[in-house]
Short mmCIF file of C-alpha atoms in Angstrom, two decimals:
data_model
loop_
_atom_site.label_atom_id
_atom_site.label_comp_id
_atom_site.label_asym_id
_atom_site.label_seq_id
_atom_site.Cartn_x
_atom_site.Cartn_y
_atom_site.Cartn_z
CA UNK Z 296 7.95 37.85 2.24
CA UNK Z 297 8.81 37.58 5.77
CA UNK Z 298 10.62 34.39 7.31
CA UNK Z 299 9.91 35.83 10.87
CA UNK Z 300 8.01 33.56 13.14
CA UNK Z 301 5.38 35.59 15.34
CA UNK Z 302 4.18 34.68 18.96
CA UNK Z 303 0.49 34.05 18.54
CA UNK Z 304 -1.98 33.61 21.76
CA UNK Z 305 -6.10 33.15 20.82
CA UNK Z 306 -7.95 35.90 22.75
CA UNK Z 307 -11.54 35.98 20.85
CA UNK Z 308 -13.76 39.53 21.25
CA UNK Z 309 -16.32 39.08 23.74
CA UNK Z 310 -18.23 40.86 21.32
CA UNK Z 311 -17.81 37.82 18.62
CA UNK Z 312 -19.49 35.54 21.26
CA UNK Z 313 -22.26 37.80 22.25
CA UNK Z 314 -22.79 37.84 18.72
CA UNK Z 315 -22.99 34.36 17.89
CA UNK Z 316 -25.07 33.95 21.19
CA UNK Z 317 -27.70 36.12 19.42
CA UNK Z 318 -27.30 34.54 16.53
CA UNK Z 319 -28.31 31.20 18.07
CA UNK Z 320 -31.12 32.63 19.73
CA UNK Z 321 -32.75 33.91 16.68
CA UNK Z 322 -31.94 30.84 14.31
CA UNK Z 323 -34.75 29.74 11.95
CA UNK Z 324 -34.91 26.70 12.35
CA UNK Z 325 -35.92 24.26 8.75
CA UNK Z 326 -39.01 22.06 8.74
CA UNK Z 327 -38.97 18.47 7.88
CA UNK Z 328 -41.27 15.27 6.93
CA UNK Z 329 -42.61 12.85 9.98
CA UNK Z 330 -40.72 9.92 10.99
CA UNK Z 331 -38.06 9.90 8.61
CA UNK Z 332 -35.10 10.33 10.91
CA UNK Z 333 -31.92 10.55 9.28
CA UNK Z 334 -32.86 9.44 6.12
CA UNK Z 335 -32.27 13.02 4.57
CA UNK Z 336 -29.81 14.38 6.02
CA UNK Z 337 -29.41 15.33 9.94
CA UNK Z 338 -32.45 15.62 11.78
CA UNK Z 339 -34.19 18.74 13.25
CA UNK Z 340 -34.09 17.69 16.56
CA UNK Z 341 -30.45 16.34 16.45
CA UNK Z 342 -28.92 19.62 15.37
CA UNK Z 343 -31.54 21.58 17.81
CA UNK Z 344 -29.82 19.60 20.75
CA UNK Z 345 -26.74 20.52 19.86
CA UNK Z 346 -27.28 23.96 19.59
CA UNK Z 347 -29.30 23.86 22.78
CA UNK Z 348 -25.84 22.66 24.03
CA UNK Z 349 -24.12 25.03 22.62
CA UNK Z 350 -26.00 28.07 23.84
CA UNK Z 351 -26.31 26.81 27.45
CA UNK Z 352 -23.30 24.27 27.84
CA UNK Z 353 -20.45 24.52 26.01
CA UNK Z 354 -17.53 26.93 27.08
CA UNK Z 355 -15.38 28.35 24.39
CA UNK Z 356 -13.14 30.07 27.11
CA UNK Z 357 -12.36 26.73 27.95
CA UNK Z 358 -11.33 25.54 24.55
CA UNK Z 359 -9.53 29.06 24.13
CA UNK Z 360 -7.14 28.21 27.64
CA UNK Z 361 -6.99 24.54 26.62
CA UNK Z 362 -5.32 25.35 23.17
CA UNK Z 363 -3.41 28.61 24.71
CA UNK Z 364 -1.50 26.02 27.11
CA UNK Z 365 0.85 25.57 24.33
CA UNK Z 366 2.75 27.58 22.22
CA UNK Z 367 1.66 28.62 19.24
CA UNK Z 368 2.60 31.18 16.50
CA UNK Z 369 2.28 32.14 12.58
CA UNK Z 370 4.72 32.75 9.86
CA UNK Z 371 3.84 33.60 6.40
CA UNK Z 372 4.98 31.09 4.10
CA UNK Z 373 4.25 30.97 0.20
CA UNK Z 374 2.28 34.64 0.50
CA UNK Z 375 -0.02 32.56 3.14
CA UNK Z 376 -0.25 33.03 6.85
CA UNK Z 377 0.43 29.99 8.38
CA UNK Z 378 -0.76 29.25 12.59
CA UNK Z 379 0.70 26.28 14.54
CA UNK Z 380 1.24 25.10 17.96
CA UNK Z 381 4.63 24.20 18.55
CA UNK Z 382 5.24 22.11 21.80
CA UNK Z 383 8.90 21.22 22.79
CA UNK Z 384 9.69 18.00 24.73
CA UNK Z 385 11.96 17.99 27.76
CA UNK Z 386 13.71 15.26 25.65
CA UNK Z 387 16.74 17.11 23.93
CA UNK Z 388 16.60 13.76 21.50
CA UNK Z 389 13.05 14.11 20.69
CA UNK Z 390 12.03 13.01 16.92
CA UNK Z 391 10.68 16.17 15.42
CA UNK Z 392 6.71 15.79 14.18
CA UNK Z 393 4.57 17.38 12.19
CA UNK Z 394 0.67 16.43 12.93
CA UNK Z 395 -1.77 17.55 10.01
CA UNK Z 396 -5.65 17.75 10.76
CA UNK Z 397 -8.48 17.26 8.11
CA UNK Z 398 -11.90 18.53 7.36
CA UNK Z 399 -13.76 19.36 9.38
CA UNK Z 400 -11.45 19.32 11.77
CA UNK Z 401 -8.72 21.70 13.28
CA UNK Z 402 -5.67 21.73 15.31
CA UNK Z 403 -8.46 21.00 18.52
CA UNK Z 404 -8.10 17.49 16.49
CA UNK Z 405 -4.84 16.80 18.50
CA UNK Z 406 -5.34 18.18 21.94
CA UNK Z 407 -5.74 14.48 23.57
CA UNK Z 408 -2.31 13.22 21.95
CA UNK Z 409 -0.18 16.19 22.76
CA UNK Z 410 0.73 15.28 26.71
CA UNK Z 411 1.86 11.48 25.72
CA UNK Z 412 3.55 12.27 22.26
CA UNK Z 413 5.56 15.24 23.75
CA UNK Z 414 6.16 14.24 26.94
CA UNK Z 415 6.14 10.63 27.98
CA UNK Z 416 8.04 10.51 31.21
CA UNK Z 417 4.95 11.98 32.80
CA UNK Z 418 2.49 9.78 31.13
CA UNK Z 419 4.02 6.51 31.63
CA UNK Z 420 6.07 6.34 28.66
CA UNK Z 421 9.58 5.78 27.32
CA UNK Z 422 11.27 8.72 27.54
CA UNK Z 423 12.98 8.00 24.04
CA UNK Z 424 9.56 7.51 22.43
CA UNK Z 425 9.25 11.76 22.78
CA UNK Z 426 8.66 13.76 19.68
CA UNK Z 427 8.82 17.77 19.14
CA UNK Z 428 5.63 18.32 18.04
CA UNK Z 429 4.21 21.08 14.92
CA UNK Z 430 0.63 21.15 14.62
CA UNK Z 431 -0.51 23.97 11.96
CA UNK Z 432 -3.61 25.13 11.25
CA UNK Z 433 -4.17 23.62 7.02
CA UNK Z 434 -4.22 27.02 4.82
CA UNK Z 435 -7.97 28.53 4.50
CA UNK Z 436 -8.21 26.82 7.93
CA UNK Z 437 -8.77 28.43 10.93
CA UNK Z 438 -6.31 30.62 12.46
CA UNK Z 439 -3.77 30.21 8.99
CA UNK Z 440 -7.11 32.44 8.11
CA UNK Z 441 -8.99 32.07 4.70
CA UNK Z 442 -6.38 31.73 1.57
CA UNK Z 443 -5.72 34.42 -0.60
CA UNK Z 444 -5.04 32.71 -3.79
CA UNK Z 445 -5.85 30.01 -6.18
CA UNK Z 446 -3.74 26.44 -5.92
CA UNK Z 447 -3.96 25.39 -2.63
CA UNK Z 448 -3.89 21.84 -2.82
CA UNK Z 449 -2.22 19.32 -0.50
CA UNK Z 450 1.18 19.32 -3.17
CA UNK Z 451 1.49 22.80 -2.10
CA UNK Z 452 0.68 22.71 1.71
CA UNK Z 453 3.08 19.80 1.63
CA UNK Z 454 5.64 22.21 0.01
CA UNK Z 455 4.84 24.64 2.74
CA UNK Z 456 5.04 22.14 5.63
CA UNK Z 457 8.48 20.93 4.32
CA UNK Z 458 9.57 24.61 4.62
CA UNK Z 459 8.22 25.11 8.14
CA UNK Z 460 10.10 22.51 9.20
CA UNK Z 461 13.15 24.09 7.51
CA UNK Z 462 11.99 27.14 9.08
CA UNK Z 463 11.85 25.42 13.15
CA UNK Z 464 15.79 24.26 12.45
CA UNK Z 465 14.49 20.70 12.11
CA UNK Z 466 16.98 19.03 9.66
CA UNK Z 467 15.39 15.60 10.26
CA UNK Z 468 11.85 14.73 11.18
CA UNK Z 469 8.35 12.56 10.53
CA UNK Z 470 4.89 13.34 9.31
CA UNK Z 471 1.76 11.90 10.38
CA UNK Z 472 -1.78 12.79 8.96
CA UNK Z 473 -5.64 11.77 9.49
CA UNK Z 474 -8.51 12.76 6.68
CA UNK Z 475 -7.20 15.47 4.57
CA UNK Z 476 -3.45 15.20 6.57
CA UNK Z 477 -3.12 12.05 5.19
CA UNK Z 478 -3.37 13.42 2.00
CA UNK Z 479 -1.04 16.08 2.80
CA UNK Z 480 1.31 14.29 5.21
CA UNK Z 481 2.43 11.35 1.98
CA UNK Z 482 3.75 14.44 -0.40
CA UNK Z 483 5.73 16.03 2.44
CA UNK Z 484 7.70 12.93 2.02
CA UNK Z 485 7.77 13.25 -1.63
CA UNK Z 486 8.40 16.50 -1.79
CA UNK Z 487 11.33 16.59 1.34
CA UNK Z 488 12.89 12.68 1.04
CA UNK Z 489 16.09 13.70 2.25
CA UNK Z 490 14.79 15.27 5.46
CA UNK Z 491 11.89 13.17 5.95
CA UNK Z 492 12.43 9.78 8.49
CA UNK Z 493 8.60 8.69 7.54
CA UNK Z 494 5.14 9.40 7.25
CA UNK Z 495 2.40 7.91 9.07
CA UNK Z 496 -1.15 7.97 8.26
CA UNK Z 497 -4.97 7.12 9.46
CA UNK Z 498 -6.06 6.52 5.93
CA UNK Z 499 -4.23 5.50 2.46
CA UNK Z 500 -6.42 7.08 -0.12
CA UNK Z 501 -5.89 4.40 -2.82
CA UNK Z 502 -8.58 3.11 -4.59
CA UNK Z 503 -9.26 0.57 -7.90
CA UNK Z 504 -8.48 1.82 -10.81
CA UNK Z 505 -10.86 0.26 -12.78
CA UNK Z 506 -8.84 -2.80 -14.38
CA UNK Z 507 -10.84 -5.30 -13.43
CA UNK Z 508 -8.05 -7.75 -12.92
CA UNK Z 509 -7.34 -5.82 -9.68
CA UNK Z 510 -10.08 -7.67 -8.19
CA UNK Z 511 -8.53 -10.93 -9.13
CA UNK Z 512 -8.23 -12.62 -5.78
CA UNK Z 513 -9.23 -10.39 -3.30
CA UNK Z 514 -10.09 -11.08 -0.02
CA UNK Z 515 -13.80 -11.42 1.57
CA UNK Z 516 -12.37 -8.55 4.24
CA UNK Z 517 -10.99 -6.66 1.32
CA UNK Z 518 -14.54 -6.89 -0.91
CA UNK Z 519 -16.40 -6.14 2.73
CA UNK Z 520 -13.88 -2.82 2.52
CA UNK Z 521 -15.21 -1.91 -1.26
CA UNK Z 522 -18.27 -2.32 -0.39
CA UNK Z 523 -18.19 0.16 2.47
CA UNK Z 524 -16.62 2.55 0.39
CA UNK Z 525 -19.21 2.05 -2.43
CA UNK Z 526 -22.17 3.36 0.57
CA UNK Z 527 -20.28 6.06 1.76
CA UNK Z 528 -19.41 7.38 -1.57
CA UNK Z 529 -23.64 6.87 -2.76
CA UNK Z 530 -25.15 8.11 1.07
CA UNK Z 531 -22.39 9.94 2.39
CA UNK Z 532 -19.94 12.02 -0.15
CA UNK Z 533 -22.27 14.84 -1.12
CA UNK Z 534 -20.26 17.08 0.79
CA UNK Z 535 -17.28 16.35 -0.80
CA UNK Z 536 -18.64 16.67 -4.27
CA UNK Z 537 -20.31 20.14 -4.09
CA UNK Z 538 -16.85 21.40 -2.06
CA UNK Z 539 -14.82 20.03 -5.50
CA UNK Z 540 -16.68 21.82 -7.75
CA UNK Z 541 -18.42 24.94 -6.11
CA UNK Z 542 -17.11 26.36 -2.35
CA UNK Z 543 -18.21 29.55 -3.15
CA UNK Z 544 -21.60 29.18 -3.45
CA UNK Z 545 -20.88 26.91 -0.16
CA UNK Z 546 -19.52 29.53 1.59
CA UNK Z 547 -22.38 32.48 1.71
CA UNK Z 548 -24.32 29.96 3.94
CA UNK Z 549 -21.32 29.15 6.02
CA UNK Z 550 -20.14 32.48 6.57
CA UNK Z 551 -24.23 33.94 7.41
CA UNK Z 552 -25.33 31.21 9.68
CA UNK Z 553 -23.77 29.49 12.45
CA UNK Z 554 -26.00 26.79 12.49
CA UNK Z 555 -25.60 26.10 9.11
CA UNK Z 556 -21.68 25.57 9.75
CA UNK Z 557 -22.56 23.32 12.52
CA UNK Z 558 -24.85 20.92 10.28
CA UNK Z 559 -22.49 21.10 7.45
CA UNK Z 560 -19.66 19.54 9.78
CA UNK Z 561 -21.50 17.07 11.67
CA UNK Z 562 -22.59 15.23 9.12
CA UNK Z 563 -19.62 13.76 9.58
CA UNK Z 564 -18.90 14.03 13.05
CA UNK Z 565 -22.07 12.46 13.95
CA UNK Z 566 -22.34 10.88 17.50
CA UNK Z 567 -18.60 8.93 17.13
CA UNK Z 568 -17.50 12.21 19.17
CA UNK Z 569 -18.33 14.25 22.58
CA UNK Z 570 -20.41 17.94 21.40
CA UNK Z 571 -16.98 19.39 23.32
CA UNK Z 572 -14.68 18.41 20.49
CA UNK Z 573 -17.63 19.03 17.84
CA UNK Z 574 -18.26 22.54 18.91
CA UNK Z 575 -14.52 22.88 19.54
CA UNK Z 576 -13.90 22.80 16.12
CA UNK Z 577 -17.24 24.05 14.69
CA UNK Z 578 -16.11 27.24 17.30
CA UNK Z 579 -12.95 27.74 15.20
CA UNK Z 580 -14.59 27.77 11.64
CA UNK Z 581 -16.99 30.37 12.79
CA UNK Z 582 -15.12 32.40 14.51
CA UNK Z 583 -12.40 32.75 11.87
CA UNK Z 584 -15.06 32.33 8.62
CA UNK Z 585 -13.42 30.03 7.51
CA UNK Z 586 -15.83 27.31 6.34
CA UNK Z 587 -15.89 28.59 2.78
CA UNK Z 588 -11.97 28.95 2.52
CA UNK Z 589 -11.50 25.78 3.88
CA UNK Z 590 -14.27 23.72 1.46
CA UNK Z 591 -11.61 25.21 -1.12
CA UNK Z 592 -8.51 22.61 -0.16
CA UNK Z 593 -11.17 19.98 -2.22
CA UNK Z 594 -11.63 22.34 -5.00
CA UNK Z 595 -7.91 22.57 -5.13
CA UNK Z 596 -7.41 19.19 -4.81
CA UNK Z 597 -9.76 18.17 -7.81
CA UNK Z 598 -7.84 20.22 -10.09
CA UNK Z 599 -4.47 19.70 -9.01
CA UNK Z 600 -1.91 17.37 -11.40
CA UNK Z 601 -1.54 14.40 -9.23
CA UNK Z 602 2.43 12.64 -9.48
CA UNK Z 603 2.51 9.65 -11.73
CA UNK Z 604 4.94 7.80 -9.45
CA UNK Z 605 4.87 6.39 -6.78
CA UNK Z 606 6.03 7.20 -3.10
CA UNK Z 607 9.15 6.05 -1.62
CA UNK Z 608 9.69 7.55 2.30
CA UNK Z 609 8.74 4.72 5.17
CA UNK Z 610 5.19 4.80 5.22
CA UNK Z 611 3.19 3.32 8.11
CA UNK Z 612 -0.92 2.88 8.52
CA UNK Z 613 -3.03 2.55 11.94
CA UNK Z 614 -6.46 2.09 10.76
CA UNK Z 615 -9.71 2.31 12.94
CA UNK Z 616 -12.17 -0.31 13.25
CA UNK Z 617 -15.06 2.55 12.24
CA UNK Z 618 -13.62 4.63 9.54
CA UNK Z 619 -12.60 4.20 5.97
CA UNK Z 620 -10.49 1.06 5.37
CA UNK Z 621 -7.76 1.17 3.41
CA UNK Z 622 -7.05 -1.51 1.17
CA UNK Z 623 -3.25 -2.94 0.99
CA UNK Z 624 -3.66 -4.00 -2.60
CA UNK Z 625 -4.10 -0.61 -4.15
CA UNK Z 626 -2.12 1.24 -1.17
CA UNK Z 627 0.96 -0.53 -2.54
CA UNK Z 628 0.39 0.61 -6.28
CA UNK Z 629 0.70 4.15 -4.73
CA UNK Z 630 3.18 4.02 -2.19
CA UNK Z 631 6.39 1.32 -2.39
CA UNK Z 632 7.56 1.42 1.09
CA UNK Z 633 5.10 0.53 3.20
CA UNK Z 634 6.71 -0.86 6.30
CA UNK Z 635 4.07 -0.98 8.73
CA UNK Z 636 0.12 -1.59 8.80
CA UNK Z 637 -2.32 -2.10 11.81
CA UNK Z 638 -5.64 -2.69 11.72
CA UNK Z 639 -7.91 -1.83 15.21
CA UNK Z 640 -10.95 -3.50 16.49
CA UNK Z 641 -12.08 0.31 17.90
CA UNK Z 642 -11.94 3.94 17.07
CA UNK Z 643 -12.89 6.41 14.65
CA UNK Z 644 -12.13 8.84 12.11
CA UNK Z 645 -11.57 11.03 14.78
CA UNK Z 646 -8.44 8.42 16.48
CA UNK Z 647 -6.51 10.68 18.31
CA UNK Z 648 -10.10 11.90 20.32
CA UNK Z 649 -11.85 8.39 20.91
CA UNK Z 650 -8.97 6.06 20.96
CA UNK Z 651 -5.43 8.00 21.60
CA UNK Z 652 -4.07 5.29 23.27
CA UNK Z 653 -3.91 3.43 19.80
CA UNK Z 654 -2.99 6.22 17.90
CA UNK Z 655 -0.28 7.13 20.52
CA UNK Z 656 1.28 3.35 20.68
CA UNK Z 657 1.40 3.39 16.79
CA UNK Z 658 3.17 6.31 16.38
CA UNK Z 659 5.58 5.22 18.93
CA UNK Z 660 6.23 1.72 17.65
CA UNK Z 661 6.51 3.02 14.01
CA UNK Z 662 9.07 6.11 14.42
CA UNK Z 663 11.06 4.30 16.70
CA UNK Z 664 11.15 1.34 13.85
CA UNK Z 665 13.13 3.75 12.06
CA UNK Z 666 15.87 5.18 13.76
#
């Protein structure tokens, strides 16, 4: 195995977009019953707006010079090819940070944030708020390309992470995560304590554990936040369930029809985003096939041997009024040092696109907390 980090610049075939141009133009398109709107699924003429958007709108070149504005470059770590942007502050006292995307997401997830966290002078910041930034592309994702073996769960991309970091020369630094990051971003911690200054998150993944003396006492907020999670699991976690148990047979349709990879994400990007950032990332899985690679990290993950303790590295939490509320209770049965938690009237699950400013302050406030 190599330790050499590569220079890597995106520079997609005009070919590949001719081809996906044709393939939009020759999509066949489902039926569906009257009047029923959403109620199954995404609607007909929802996804046939987007795609008339993306045929006749959208400009990947765009996308491609946005993200080749910073540097970015792969190593091969643990037999996998690993892609990340790595942006440098002006500030020689930066605080190192590592920025971990989710599904179905991709490092276009951070492109809003990058200007203010690396560079606050010129954005009306403090200049001793800065942070070097490493964004990578999660293995099976995007330009890290589609796996090429069996275990990649978030214990080992944390693993990985820990040694990229190694890797950059950074003997110190934070981790912060949203959807499947903040997953990943908590065992980077575990796994690299003594390097690790803390880990912030969108989302603490904690939930009852069925003793029902948990419930003893808990909060009309709290109950409003189980109940949320009880509808999204029975309306809205279909995805994640056939992506546990079998990508594969996920992944034929993925890879075959580019409309069929748009659907499959926007059932959960839905309208909480602009069709830029949706078909910025939808662009990416296509273009790379990775859709069915990527569906693996929650096969992975649902057969992975989760840690019986607990923990321990400064842990912080911004949460967003519309996404998945984490509940203290059970976030402090999984993780004992939780030293900061905000809860926001706006935003998403999509933060650092439709309310950076939030995101931004938070990760300020909470790294500098801790030097």
């Amino acid at each position: 195995m190599s330790n050499d980090i590569r220079p890597f610049r995106i520079e997609i075939p005009q070919a590949d977009l001719d081809y996906l141009q044709d393939r939009l133009a020759r999509t066949r398109w489902t039926t569906e019953l009257p009047g029923v709107g959403e109620e199954y699924g995404l609607s007909l003429e929802y996804v046939q707006g987007l795609v008339e958007y993306w045929q006749n709108g959208y400009d990947w070149r765009a996308t491609e010079a946005k993200l080749n504005e910073y540097p970015q470059f792969t190593t091969e770590i643990d037999g996998q090819n690993i892609h990340f942007l790595h942006v440098r502050s002006p500030e020689p006292d930066a605080t190192p940070l590592i920025l971990t995307h989710g599904w179905p997401m991709s490092v276009v997830e951070y492109l809003d944030v990058i200007g203010p966290l690396s560079d606050p002078r010129s954005h009306g910041g403090d200049p001793a708020d800065a942070f070097h930034l490493v964004i990578p592309s999660m293995p099976g994702f995007g330009f890290s390309g589609p796996t090429n073996d069996k275990g990649w769960d978030r214990y080992r991309i944390a693993k990985a992470w820990a040694e990229l970091m190694r890797r950059l020369g950074y003997d110190s630094y934070g981790a912060h995560g949203n959807d499947g990051g903040s997953l990943v971003s908590p065992e980077v911690g575990r796994f690299d304590p003594e390097h690790v200054l803390g880990v912030h998150v969108t989302q603490i993944f904690s939930f009852p554990s069925g003793d029902p003396a948990e419930f003893d006492g808990l909060s009309e907020k709290d109950m409003g936040k189980l109940e949320f999670l009880q509808w999204f699991n029975d309306k809205m976690s279909a995805f994640a369930k056939l992506q546990a148990t079998v990508p594969q047979t996920l992944a034929h349709a993925l890879a075959d029809s580019p409309v069929g990879q748009l659907a499959w994400s926007c059932q959960l990007f839905g309208d909480a985003v602009s069709r830029d950032y949706i078909l910025g990332n939808v662009m990416i899985y296509w273009l790379t096939n990775t859709g069915g690679s990527s569906a693996r990290l929650y096969y992975e993950d649902a057969h992975a041997e989760a840690p019986a303790e607990p923990t321990v590295v400064p842990l912080g939490l911004a949460s967003f009024a519309n996404d998945f509320q984490s509940i203290r209770r059970f976030a402090e049965r999984d993780h004992k040092n939780i030293v900061s938690w905000h809860e926001y009237d706006r935003g998403s699950h999509f933060a650092a696109h439709d309310a950076p400013d939030l995101l931004i302050s938070d990760l300020r406030s909470f790294f500098s907390s801790l030097k």
